Short mmCIF file of C-alpha atoms in Angstrom, two decimals:
data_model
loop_
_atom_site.label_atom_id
_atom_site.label_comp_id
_atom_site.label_asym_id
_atom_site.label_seq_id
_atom_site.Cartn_x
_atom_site.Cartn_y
_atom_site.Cartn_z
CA UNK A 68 -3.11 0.53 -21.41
CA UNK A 69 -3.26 -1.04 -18.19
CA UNK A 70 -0.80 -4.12 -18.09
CA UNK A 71 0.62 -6.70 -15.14
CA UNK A 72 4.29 -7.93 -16.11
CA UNK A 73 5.18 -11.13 -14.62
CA UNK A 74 8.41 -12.36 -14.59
CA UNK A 75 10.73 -14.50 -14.71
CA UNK A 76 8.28 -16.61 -17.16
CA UNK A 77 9.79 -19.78 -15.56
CA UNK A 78 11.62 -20.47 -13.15
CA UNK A 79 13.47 -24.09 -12.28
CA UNK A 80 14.79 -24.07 -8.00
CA UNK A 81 15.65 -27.22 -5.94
CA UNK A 82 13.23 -28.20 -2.72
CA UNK A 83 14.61 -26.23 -0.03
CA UNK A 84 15.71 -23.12 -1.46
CA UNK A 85 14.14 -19.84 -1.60
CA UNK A 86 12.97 -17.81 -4.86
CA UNK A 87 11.17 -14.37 -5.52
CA UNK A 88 8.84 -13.87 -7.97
CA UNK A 89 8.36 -10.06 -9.72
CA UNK A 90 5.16 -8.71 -10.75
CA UNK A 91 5.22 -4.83 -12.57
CA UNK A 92 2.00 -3.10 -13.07
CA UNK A 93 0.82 -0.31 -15.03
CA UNK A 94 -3.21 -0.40 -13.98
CA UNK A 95 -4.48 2.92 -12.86
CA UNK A 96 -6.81 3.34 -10.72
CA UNK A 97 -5.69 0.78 -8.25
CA UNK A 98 -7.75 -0.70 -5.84
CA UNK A 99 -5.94 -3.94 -4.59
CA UNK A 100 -3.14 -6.78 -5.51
CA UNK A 101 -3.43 -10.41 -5.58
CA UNK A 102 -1.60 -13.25 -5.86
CA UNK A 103 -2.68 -16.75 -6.99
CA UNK A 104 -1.25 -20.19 -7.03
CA UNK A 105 -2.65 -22.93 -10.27
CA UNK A 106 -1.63 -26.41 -9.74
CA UNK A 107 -1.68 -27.71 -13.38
CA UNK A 108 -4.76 -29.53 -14.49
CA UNK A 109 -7.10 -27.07 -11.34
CA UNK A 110 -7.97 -23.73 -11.14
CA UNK A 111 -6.09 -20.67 -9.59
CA UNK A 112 -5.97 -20.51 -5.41
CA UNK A 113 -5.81 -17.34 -3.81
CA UNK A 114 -2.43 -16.74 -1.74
CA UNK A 115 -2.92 -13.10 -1.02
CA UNK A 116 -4.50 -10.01 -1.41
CA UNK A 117 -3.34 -6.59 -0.91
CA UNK A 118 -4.47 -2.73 -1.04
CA UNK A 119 -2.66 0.34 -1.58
CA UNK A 120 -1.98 0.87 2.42
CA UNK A 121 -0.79 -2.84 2.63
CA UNK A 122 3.01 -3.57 1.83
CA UNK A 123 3.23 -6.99 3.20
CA UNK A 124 1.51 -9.51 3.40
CA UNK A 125 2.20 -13.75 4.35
CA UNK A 126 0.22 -16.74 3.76
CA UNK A 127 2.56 -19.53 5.25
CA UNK A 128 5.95 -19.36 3.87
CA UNK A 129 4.46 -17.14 1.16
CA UNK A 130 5.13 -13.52 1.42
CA UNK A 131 4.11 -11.22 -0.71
CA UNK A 132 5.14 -7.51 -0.73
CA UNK A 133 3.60 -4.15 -2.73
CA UNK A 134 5.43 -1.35 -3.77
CA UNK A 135 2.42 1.17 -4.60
CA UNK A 136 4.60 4.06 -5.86
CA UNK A 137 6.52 1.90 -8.02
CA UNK A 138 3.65 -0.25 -9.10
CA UNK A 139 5.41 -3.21 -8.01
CA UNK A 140 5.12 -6.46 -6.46
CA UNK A 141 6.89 -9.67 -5.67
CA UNK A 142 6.04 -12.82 -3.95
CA UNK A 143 9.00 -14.85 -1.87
CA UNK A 144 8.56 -18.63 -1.30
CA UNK A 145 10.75 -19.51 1.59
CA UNK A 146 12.07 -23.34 2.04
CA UNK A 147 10.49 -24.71 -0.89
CA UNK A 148 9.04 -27.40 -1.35
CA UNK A 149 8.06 -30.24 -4.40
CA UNK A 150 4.33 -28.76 -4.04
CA UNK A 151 5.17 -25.39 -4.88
CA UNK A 152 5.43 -26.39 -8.37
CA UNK A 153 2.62 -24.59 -9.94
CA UNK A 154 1.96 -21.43 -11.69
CA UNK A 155 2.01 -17.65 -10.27
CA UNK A 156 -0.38 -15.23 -10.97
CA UNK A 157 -0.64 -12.00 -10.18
CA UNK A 158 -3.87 -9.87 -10.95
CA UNK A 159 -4.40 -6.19 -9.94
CA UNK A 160 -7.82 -4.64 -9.26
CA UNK A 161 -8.69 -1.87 -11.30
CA UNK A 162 -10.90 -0.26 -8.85
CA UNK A 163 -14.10 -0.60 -7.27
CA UNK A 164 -15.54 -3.89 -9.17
CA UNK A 165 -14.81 -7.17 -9.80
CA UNK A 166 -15.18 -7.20 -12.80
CA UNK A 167 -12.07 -5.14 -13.63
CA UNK A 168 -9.25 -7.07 -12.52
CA UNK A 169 -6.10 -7.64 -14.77
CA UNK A 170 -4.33 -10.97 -15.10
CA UNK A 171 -0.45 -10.99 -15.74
CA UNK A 172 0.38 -14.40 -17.80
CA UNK A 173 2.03 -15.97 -14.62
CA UNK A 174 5.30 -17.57 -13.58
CA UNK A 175 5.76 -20.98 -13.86
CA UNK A 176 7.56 -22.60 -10.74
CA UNK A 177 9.44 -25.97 -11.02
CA UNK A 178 10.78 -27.43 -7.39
CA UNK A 179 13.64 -30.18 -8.33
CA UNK A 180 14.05 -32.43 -5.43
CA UNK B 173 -18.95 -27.98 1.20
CA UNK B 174 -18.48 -27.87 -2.80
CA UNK B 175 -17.16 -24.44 -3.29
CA UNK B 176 -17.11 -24.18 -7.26
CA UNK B 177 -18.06 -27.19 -9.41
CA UNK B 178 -17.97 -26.76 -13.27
CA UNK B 179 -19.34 -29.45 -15.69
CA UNK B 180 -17.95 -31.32 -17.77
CA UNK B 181 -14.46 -31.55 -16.96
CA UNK B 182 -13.42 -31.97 -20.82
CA UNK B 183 -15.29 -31.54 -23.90
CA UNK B 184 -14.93 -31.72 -27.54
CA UNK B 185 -17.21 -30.30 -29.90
CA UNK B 186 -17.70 -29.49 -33.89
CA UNK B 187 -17.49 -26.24 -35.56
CA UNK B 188 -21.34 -24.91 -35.29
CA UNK B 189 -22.31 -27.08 -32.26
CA UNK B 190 -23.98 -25.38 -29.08
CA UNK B 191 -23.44 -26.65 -26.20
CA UNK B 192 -24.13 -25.41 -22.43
CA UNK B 193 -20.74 -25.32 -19.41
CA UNK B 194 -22.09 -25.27 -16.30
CA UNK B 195 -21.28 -23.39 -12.91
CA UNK B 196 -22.67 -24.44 -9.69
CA UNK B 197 -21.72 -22.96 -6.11
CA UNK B 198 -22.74 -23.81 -2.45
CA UNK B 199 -21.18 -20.75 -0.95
CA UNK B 200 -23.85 -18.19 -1.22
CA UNK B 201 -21.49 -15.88 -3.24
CA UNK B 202 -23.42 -12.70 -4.79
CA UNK B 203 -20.34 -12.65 -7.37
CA UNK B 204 -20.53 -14.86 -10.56
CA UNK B 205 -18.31 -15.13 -13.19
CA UNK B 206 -16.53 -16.51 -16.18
CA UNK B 207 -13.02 -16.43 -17.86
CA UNK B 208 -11.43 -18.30 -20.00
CA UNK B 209 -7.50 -19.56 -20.17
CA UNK B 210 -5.37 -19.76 -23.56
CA UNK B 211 -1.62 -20.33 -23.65
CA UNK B 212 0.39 -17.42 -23.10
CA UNK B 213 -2.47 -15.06 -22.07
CA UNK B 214 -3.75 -14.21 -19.29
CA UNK B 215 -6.74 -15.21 -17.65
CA UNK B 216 -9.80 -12.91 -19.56
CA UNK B 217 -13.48 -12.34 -18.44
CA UNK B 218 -16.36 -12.77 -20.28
CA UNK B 219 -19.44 -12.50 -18.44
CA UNK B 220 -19.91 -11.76 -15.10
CA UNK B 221 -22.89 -11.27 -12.89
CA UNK B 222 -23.48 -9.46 -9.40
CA UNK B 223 -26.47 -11.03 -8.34
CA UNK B 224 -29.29 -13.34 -9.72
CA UNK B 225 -30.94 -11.77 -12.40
CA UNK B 226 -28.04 -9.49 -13.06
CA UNK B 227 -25.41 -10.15 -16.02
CA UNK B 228 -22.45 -8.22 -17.69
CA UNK B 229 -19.92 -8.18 -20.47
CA UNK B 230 -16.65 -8.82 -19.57
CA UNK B 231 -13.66 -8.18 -22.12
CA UNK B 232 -14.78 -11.19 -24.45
CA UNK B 233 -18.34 -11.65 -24.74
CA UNK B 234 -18.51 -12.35 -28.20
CA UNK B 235 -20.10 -15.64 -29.35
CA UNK B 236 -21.14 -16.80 -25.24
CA UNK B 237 -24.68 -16.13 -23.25
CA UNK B 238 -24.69 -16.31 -19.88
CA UNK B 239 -28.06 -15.71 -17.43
CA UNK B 240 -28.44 -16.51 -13.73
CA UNK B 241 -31.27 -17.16 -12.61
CA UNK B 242 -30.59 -18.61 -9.52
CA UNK B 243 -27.43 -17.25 -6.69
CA UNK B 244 -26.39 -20.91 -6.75
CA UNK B 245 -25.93 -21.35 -10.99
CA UNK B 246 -24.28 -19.26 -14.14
CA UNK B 247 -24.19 -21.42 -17.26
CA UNK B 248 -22.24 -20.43 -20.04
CA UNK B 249 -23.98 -21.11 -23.44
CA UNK B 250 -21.70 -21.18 -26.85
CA UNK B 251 -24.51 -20.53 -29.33
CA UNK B 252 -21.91 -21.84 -32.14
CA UNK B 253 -18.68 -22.98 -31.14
CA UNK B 254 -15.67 -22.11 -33.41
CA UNK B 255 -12.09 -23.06 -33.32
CA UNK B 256 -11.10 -19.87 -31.31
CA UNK B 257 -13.29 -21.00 -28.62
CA UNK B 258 -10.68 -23.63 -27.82
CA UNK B 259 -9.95 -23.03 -24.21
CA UNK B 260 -10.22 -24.08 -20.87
CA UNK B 261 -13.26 -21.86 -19.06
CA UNK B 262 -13.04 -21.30 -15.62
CA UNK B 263 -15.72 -20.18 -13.54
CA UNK B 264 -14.99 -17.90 -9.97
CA UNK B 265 -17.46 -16.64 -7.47
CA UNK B 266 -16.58 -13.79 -4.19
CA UNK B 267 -18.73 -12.66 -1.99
CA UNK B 268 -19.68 -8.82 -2.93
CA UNK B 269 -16.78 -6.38 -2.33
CA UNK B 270 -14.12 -5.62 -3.72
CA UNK B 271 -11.01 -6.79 -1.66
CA UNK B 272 -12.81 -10.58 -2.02
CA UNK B 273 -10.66 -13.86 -3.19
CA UNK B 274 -11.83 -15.25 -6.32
CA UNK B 275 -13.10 -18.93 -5.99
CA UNK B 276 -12.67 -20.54 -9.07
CA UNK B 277 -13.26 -24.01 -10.04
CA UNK B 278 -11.35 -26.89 -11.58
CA UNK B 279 -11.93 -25.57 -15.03
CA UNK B 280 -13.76 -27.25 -17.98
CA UNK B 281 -11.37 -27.77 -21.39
CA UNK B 282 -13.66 -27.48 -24.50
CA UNK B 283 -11.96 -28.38 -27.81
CA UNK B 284 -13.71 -26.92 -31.02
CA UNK B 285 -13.14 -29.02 -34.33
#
C-alpha cells in the first residue's frame, strides 16, 4: 500500500536553532516530492517540489533533500524562527496525475523564543 | 489577485441538512479540487476536476457532488450531511501538469450535529 511516514510527529526547538524533519515513503510509481508548510487556522503553502532526478532543493532557509533509492526525504529549517511554527507536510506524487498524490499526517513544529 | 477563496469560513449544520461549500479561483488554473482534513489523517481527496465540465472521484466521494461548470468555480454539495462529515474541506487548484504546486485555500470547517 502506498504510504508517506512523517516523523517526528512534533517537534518543540528554540528561535534560532536548526531542526530536520524526516519523511519515508513507500508510493510506487513515483513521479515527484513535495513539501508543504500549514499555519494553523489556513491552508497548506507549498515550500518545495521535487522529481526523481532532483536531490536538493531550497526555498529560503528551507532545504529540502530526496533520497529516491531509499524513498526518503527530509526538510532542514536553518536559523529558525517564531514563524516557522506550523505544520509539515509531505505528499508524494504517484505518477502522472494530480489526482494521485499521497499525504503523510505532518510534523508539527513549535519555535520557543 | 485572490488565488483560492472558499465560503463560508465555518459552518455548522444538522444531521440530514444539505448544504453547498464553495470554491472560487482567479488564477485560471485547469486543476480543481477538493480534500478534506481530520485529526490525525492525512489530507484525502474527494473530487477533483481537470477542466470545466470534467469531474472525478477521488479516494472519498461518498455522500459529496461536485460539478464545474465554469474554470473559475467547483462547489462541493453534501446532499445529507452526517456526523462523519465533520471536517475542515479544503479546496486546491494547479495549473495542468504534473510537477504543479497545489493552491489551496483557507479551508471551510463544517460541523455536522
Amino acid at each position: 500500500k502506498n504510504q508517506v511516514e512523517q516523523s517526528p510527529q512534533s517537534l518543540i526547538i528554540l528561535e534560532g536553532k536548526n531542526c530536520t524533519l524526516q519523511c519515508n515513503y513507500t508510493v510506487s510509481p513515483f513521479s515527484n516530492l513535495r513539501w508543504y508548510k500549514q499555519d494553523t487556522g489556513r491552508g497548506p503553502v507549498s515550500l518545495t517540489i521535487m522529481t526523481f532526478s532532483e536531490n536538493t532543493k531550497s526555498n529560503g532557509r528551507y532545504t529540502a533533500t530526496l533520497d529516491a533509492d531509499t524513498k526518503q526525504s527530509s526538510l532542514h529549517i536553518t536559523a529558525s524562527q517564531l514563524s516557522d511554527s506550523a505544520s509539515y507536510i509531505c505528499v508524494v506524487s504517484e505518477g502522472g496525475s494530480q489526482g494521485n498524490l499521497i499525504f503523510g499526517k505532518g510534523t508539527k513544529l513549535s519555535v520557543k523564543p | 489577485n485572490a488565488g483560492v477563496t472558499q465560503t463560508p469560513k465555518f459552518q455548522v449544520l444538522k444531521t440530514g441538512q444539505s448544504m453547498t461549500l464553495q470554491c472560487a479561483q482567479d488564477m485560471n488554473h485547469e486543476y480543481m479540487s477538493w480534500y478534506r482534513q481530520d485529526p490525525g489523517m492525512g489530507l484525502r481527496l474527494i473530487h477533483y476536476s481537470v477542466g470545466a465540465g470534467i469531474t472525478d472521484q477521488g479516494e472519498v466521494p461518498n455522500g459529496y457532488n461536485v460539478s464545474r461548470s465554469t474554470t473559475e468555480d467547483f462547489p462541493l454539495r453534501l446532499l445529507s450531511a452526517a456526523p462523519s462529515q465533520t471536517s475542515v474541506y479544503f479546496c486546491a487548484t494547479a495549473r495542468s501538469g504534473y510537477n504543479s504546486p497545489l493552491h489551496f485555500g483557507n479551508g471551510t470547517r463544517l460541523t455536522v450535529t
